[in-house]
Short mmCIF file of N, CA and C in Angstrom, two decimals:
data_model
loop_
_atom_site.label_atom_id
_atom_site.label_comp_id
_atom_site.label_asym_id
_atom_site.label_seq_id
_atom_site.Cartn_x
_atom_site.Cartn_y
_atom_site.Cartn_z
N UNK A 153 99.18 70.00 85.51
CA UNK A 153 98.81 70.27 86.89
C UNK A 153 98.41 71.73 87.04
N UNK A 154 97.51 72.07 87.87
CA UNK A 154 96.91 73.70 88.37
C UNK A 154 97.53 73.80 89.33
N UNK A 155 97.68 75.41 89.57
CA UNK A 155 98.58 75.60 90.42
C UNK A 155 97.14 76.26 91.19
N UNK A 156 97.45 76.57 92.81
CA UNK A 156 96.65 77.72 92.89
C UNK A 156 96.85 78.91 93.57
N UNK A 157 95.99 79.98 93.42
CA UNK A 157 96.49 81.48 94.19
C UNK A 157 95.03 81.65 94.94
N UNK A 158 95.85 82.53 95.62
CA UNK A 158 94.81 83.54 96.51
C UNK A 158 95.22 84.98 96.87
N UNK A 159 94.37 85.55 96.84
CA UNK A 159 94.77 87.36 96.97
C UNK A 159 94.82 88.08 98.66
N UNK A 160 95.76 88.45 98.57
CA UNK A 160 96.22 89.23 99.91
C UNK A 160 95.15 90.39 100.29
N UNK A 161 94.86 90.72 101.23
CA UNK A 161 93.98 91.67 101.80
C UNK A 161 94.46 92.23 103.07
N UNK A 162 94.42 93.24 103.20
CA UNK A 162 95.57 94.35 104.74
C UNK A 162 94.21 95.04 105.22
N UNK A 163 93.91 95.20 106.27
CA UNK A 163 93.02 96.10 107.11
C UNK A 163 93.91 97.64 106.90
N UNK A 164 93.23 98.55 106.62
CA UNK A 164 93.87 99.73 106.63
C UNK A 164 92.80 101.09 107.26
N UNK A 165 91.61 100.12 107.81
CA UNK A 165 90.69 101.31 108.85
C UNK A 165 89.84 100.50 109.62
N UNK A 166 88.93 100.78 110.19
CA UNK A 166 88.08 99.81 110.48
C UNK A 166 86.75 98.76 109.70
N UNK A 167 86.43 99.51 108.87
CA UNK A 167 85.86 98.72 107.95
C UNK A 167 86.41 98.70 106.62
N UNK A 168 87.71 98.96 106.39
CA UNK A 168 87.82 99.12 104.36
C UNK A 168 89.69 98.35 104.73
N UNK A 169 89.27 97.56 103.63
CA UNK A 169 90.56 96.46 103.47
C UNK A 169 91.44 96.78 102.38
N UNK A 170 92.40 96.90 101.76
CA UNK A 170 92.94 96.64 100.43
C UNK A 170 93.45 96.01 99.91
N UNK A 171 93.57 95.38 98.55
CA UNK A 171 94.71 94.28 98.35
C UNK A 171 96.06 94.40 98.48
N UNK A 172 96.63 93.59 98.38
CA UNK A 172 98.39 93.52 98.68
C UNK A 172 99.05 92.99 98.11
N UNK A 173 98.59 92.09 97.81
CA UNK A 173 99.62 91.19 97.03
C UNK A 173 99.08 89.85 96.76
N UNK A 174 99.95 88.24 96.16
CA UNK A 174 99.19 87.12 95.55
C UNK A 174 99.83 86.06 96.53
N UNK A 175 99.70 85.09 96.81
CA UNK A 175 99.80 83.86 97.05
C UNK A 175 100.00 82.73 96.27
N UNK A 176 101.21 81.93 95.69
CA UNK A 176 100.78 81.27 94.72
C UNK A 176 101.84 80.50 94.47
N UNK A 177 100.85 78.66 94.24
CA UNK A 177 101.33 77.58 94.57
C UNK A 177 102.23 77.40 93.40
N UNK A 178 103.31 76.42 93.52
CA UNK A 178 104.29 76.33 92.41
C UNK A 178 105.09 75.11 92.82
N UNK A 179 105.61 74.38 91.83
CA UNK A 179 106.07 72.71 91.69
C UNK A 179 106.71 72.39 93.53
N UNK A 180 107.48 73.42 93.25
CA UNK A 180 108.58 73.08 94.13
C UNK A 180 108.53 74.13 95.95
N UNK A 181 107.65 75.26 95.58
CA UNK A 181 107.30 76.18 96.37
C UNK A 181 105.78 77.10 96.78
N UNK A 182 105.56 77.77 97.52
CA UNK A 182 104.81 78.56 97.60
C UNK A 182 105.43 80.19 97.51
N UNK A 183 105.05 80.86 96.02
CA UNK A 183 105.61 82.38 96.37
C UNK A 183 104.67 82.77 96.83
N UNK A 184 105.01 84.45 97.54
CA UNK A 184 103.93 84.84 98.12
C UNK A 184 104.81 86.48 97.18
N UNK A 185 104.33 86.95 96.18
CA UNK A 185 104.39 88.07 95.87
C UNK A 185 103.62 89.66 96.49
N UNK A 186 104.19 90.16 97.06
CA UNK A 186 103.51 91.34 98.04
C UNK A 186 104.65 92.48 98.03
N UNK A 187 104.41 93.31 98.41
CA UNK A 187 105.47 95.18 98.73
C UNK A 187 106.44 94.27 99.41
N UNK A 188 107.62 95.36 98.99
CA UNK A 188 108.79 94.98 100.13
C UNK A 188 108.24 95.55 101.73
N UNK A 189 107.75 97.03 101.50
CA UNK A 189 107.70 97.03 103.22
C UNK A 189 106.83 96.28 103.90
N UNK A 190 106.39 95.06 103.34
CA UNK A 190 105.22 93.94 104.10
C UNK A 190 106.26 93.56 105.03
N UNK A 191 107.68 92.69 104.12
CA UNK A 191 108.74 92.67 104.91
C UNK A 191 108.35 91.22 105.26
N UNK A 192 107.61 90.42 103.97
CA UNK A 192 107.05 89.38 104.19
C UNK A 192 108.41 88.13 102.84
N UNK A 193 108.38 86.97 104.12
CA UNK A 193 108.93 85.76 102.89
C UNK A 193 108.53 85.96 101.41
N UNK A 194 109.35 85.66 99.98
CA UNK A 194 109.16 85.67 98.86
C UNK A 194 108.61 84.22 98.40
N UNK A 195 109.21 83.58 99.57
CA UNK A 195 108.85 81.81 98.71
C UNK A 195 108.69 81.10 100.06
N UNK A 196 108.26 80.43 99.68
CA UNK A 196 108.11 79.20 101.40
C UNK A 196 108.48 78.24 100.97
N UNK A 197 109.32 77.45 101.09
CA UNK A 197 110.04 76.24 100.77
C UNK A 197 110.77 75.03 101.66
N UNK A 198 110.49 75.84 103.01
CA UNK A 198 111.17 74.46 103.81
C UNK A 198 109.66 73.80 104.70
N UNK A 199 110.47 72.82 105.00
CA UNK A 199 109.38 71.64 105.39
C UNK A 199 107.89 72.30 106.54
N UNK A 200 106.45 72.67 106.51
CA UNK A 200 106.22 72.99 108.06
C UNK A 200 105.95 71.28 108.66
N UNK A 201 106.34 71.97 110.01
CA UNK A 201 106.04 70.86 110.91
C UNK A 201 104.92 71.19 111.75
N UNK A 202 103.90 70.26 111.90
CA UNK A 202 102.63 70.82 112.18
C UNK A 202 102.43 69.76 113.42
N UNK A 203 101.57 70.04 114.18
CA UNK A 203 100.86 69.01 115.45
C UNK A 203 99.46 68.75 114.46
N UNK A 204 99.37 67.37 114.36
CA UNK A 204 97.59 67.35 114.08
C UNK A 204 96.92 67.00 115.34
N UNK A 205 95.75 66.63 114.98
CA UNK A 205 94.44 66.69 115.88
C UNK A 205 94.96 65.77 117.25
N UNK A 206 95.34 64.78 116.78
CA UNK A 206 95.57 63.65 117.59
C UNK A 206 97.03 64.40 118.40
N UNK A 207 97.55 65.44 118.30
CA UNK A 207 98.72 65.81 118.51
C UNK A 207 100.02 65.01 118.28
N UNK A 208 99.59 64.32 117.13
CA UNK A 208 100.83 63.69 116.48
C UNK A 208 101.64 64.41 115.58
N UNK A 209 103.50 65.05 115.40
CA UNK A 209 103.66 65.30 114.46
C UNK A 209 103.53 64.98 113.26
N UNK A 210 103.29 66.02 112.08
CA UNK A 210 103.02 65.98 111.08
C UNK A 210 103.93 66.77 109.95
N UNK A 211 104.79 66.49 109.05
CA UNK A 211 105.75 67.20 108.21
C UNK A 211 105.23 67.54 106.44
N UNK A 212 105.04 68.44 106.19
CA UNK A 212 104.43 69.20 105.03
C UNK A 212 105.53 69.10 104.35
N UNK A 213 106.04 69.02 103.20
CA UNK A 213 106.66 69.31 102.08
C UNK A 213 106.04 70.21 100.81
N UNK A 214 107.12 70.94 100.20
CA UNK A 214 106.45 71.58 99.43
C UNK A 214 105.39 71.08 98.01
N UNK A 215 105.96 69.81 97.77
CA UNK A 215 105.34 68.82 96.50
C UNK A 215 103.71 68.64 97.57
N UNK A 216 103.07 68.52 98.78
CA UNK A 216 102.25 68.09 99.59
C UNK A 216 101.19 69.03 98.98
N UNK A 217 99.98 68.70 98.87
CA UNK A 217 98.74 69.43 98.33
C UNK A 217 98.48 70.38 99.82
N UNK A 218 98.77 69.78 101.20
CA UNK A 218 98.50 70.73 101.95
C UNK A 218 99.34 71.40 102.55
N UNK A 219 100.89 71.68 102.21
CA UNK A 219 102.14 72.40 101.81
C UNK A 219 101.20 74.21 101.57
N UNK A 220 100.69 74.29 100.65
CA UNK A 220 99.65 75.71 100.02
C UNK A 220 98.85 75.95 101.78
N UNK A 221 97.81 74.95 101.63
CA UNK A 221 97.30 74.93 102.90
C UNK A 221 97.85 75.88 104.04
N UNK A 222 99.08 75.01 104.38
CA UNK A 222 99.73 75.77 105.77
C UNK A 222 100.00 76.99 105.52
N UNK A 223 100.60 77.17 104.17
CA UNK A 223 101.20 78.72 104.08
C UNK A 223 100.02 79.67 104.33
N UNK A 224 98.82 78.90 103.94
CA UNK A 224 97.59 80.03 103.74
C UNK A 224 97.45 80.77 104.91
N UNK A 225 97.45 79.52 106.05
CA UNK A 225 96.93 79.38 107.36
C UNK A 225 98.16 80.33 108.25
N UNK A 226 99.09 80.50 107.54
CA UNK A 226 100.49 81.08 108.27
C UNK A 226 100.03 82.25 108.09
N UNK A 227 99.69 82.81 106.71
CA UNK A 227 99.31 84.30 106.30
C UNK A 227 98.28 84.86 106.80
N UNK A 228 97.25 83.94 107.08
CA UNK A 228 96.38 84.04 107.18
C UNK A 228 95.97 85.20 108.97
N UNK A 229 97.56 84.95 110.05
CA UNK A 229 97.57 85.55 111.05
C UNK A 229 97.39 87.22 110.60
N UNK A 230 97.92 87.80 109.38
CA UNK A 230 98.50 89.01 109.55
C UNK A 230 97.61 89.76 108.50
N UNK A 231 96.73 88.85 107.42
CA UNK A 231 95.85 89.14 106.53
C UNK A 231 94.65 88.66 106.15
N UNK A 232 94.04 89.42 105.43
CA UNK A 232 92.86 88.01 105.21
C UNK A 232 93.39 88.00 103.55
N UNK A 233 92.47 86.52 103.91
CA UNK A 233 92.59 85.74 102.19
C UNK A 233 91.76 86.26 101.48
N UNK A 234 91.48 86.91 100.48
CA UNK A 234 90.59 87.06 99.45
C UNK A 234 90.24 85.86 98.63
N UNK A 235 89.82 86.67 97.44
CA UNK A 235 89.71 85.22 96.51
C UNK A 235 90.86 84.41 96.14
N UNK A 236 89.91 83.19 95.70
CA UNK A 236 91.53 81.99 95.72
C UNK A 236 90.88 81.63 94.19
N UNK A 237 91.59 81.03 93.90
CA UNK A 237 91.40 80.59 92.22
C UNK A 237 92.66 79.84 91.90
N UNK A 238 92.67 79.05 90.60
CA UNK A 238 93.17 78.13 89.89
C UNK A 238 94.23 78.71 88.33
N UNK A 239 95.07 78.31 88.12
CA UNK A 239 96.11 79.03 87.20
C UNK A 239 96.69 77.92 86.96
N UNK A 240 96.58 77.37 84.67
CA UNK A 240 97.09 76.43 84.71
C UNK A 240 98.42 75.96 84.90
N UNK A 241 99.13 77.24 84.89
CA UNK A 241 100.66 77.64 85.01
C UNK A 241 100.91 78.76 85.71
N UNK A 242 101.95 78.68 86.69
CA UNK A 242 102.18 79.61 87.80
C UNK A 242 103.66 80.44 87.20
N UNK A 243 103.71 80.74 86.13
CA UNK A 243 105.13 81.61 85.35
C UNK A 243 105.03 83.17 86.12
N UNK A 244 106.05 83.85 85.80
CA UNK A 244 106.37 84.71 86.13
C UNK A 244 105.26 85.67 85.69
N UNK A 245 105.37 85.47 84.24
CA UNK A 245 104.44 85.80 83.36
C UNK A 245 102.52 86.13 83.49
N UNK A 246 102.17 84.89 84.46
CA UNK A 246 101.15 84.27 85.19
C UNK A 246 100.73 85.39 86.10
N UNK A 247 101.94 85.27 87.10
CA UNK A 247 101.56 86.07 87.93
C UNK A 247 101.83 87.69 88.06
N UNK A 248 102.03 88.05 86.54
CA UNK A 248 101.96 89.63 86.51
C UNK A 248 100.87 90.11 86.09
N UNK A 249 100.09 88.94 85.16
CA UNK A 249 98.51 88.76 85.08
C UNK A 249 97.59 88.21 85.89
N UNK A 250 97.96 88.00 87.24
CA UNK A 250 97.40 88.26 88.16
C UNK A 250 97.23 89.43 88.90
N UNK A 251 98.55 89.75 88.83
CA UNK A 251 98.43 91.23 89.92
C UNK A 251 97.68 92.09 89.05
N UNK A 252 97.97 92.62 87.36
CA UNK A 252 97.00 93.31 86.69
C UNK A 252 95.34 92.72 87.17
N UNK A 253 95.13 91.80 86.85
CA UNK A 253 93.87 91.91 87.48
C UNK A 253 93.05 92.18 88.48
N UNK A 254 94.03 91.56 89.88
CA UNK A 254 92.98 91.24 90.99
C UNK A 254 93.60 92.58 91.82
N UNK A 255 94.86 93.16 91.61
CA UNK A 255 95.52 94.32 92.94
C UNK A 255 95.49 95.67 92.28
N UNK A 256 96.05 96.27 90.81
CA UNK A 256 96.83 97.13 90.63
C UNK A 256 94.91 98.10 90.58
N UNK A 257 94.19 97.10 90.25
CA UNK A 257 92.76 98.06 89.25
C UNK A 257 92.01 98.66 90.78
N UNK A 258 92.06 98.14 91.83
CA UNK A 258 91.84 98.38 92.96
C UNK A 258 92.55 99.69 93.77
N UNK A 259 93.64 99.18 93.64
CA UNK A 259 94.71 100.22 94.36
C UNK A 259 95.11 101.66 93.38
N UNK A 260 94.72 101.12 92.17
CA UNK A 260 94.24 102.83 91.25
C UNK A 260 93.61 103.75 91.66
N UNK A 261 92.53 102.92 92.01
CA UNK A 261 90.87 103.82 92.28
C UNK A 261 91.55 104.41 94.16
N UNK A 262 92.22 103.70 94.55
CA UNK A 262 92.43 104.33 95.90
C UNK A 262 93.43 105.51 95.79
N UNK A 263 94.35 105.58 94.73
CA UNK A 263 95.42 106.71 94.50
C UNK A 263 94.49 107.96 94.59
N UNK A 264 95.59 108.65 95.19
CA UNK A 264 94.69 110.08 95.54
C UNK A 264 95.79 111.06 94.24
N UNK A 265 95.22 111.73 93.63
CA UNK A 265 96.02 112.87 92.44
C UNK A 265 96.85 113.22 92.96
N UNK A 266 97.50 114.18 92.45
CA UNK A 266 98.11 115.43 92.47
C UNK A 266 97.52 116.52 92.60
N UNK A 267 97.02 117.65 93.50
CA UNK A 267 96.22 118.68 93.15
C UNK A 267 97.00 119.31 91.77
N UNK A 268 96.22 120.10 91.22
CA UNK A 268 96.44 120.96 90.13
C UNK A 268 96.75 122.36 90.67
N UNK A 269 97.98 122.82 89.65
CA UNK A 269 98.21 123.85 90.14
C UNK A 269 97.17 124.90 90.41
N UNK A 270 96.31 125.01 89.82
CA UNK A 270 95.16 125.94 90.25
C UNK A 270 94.21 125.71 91.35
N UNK A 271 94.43 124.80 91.98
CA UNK A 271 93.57 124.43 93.23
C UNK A 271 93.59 125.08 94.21
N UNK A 272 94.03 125.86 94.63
CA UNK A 272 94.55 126.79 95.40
C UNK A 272 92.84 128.12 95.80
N UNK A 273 93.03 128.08 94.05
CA UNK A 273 92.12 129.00 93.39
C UNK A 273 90.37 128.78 93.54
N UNK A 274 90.29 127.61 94.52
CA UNK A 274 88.54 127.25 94.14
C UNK A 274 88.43 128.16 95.80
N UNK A 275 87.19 128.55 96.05
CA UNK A 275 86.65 128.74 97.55
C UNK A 275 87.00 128.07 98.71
N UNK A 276 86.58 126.60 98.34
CA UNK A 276 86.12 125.69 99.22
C UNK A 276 87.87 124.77 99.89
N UNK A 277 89.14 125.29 98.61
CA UNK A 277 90.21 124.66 99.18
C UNK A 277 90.71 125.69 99.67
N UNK A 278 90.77 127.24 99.00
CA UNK A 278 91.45 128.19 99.73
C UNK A 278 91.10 128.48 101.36
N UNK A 279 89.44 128.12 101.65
CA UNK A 279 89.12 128.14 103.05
C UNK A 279 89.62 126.84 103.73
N UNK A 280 89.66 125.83 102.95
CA UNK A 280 90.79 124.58 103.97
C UNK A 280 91.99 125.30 104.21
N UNK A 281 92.62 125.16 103.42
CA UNK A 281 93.99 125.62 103.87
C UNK A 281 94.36 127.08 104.80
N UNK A 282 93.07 127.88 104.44
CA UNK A 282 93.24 128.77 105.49
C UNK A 282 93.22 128.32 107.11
N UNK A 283 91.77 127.90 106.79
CA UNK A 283 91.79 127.21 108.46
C UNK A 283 92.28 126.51 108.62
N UNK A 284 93.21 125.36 108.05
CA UNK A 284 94.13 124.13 108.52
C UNK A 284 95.65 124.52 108.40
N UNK A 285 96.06 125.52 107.89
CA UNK A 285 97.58 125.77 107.54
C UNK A 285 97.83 127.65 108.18
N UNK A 286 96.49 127.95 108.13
CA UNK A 286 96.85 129.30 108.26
C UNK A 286 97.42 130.40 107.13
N UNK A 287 97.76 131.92 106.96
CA UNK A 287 98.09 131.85 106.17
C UNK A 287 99.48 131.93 105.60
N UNK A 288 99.69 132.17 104.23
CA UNK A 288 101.67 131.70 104.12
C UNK A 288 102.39 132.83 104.93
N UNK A 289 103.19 132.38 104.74
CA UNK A 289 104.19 133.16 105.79
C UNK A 289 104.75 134.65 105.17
N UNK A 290 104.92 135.12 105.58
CA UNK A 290 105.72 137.11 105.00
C UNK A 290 106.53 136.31 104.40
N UNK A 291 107.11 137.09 104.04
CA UNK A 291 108.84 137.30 103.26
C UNK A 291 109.54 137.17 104.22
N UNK A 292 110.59 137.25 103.70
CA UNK A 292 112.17 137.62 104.89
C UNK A 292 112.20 139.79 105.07
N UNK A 293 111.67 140.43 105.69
CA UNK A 293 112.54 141.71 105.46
C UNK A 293 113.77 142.50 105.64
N UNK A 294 114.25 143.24 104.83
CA UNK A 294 115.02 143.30 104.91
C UNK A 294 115.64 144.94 105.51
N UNK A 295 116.23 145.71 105.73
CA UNK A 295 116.78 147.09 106.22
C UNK A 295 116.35 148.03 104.81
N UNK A 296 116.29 147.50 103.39
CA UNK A 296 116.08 148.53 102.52
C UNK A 296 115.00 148.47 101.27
N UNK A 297 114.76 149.49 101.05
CA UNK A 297 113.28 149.51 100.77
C UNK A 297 113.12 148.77 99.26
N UNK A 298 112.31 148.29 98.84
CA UNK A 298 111.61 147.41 97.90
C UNK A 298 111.51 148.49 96.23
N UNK A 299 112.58 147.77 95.41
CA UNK A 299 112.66 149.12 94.05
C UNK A 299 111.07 148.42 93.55
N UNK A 300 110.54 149.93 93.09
CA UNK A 300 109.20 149.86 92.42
C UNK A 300 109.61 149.82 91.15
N UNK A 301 108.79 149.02 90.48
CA UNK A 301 108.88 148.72 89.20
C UNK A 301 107.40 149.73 88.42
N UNK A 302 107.37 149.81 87.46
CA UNK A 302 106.10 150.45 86.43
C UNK A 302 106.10 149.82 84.94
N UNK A 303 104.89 149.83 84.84
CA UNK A 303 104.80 149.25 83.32
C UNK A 303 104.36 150.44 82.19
N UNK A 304 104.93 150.77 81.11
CA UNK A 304 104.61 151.77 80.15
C UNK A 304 103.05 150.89 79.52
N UNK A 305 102.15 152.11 79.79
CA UNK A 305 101.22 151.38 78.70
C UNK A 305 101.08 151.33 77.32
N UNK A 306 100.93 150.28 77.11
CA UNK A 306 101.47 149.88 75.59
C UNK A 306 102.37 149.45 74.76
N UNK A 307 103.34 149.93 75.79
CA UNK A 307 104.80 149.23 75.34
C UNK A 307 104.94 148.04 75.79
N UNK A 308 104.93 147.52 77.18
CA UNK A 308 104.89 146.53 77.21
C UNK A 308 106.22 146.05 78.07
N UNK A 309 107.21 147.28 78.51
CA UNK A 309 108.39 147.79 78.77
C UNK A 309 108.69 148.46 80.65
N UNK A 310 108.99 147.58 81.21
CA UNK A 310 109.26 148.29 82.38
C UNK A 310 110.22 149.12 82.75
N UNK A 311 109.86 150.01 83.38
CA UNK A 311 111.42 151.16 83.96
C UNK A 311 110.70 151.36 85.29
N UNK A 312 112.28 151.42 86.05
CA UNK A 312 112.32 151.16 87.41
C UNK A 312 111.71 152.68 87.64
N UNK A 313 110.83 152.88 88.57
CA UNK A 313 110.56 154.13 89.06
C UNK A 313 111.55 155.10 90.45
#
C-alpha cells in the first residue's frame, strides 16, 4: 500500500510563503510532522465526524481513504498545501527523507549568517549602524586619570609612562 504526503506552507509576508513541515498518511493515522511552536497535533487518530452534502452525518476513520482527506482540509484553515506525493512506506526513516528534501534545502537558502567579525569594517555597514544604532556608547568615567602606556621601539616592550 502507498501512503501519501503533502508539504506544509506558512504565509510569512505578503507575497513569500515557507515550508513547515509534512503531512503524512500512515496504516493506522495521519502524522503531521511540523516545529513545536506551530503548537500543531503530531498524529490525528480519532474518528472526524463530518456533515455531507445532503447534511447527513458522516464518520471518517483513520483506515478511510478520506480519513487523509479531512486532515488536509483541517490544515488546510491555517496553511496552504504544497505539493502532495506518494511514499511506498511512511517509516520514520521515510519521513526524514522527506523533510531533507522538500523543507530543510528551502529554509537554508532563507537562513540569514552570522556577520563576520570584520563587518563592522566595510563603508556601507559602518554607515548602517551609524544611522540606525548611533554611535557606541563612552566608557564608564571615572575620578582618576587613565595610566599611559608607551611602546619601546624595537623591543617590543611596554613601560608605563
Amino acid at each position: 500500500m502507498s501512503h501519501r504526503y503533502a508539504v506544509l506552507w506558512e504565509t510569512v509576508a505578503d507575497d513569500k510563503a515557507r515550508p513547515v513541515g509534512l503531512v503524512v498518511e500512515q496504516d493506522d493515522r495521519v502524522v503531521v510532522e511540523v516545529r513545536d511552536d506551530l503548537c500543531l497535533p503530531r498524529s490525528y487518530s480519532a474518528p472526524f465526524q463530518v456533515l455531507g452534502p445532503d447534511l447527513v452525518p458522516v464518520q471518517y476513520k483513520p483506515s478511510d481513504p478520506q480519513y487523509y482527506d479531512q486532515v488536509l482540509m483541517d490544515l488546510s484553515r491555517g496553511f496552504i498545501i504544497g505539493k502532495e506525493g506518494r511514499v511506498s512506506k511512511a517509516t520514520n526513516g521515510v519521513i526524514l527523507g522527506l523533510l531533507a528534501k522538500h523543507i530543510w534545502p528551502l529554509l537554508r537558502k532563507e537562513h540569514v549568517g552570522v556577520y563576520h567579525e570584520k563587518a563592522r569594517t566595510y563603508p556601507a555597514v559602518a554607515a548602517y549602524q551609524k544611522a540606525n544604532y548611533g554611535c557606541a556608547p563612552e566608557p564608564a568615567r571615572t575620578g582618576e586619570k587613565p595610566a599611559r602606556t608607551t611602546v619601546r621601539a624595537g623591543t617590543g616592550s611596554y613601560v608605563a609612562a
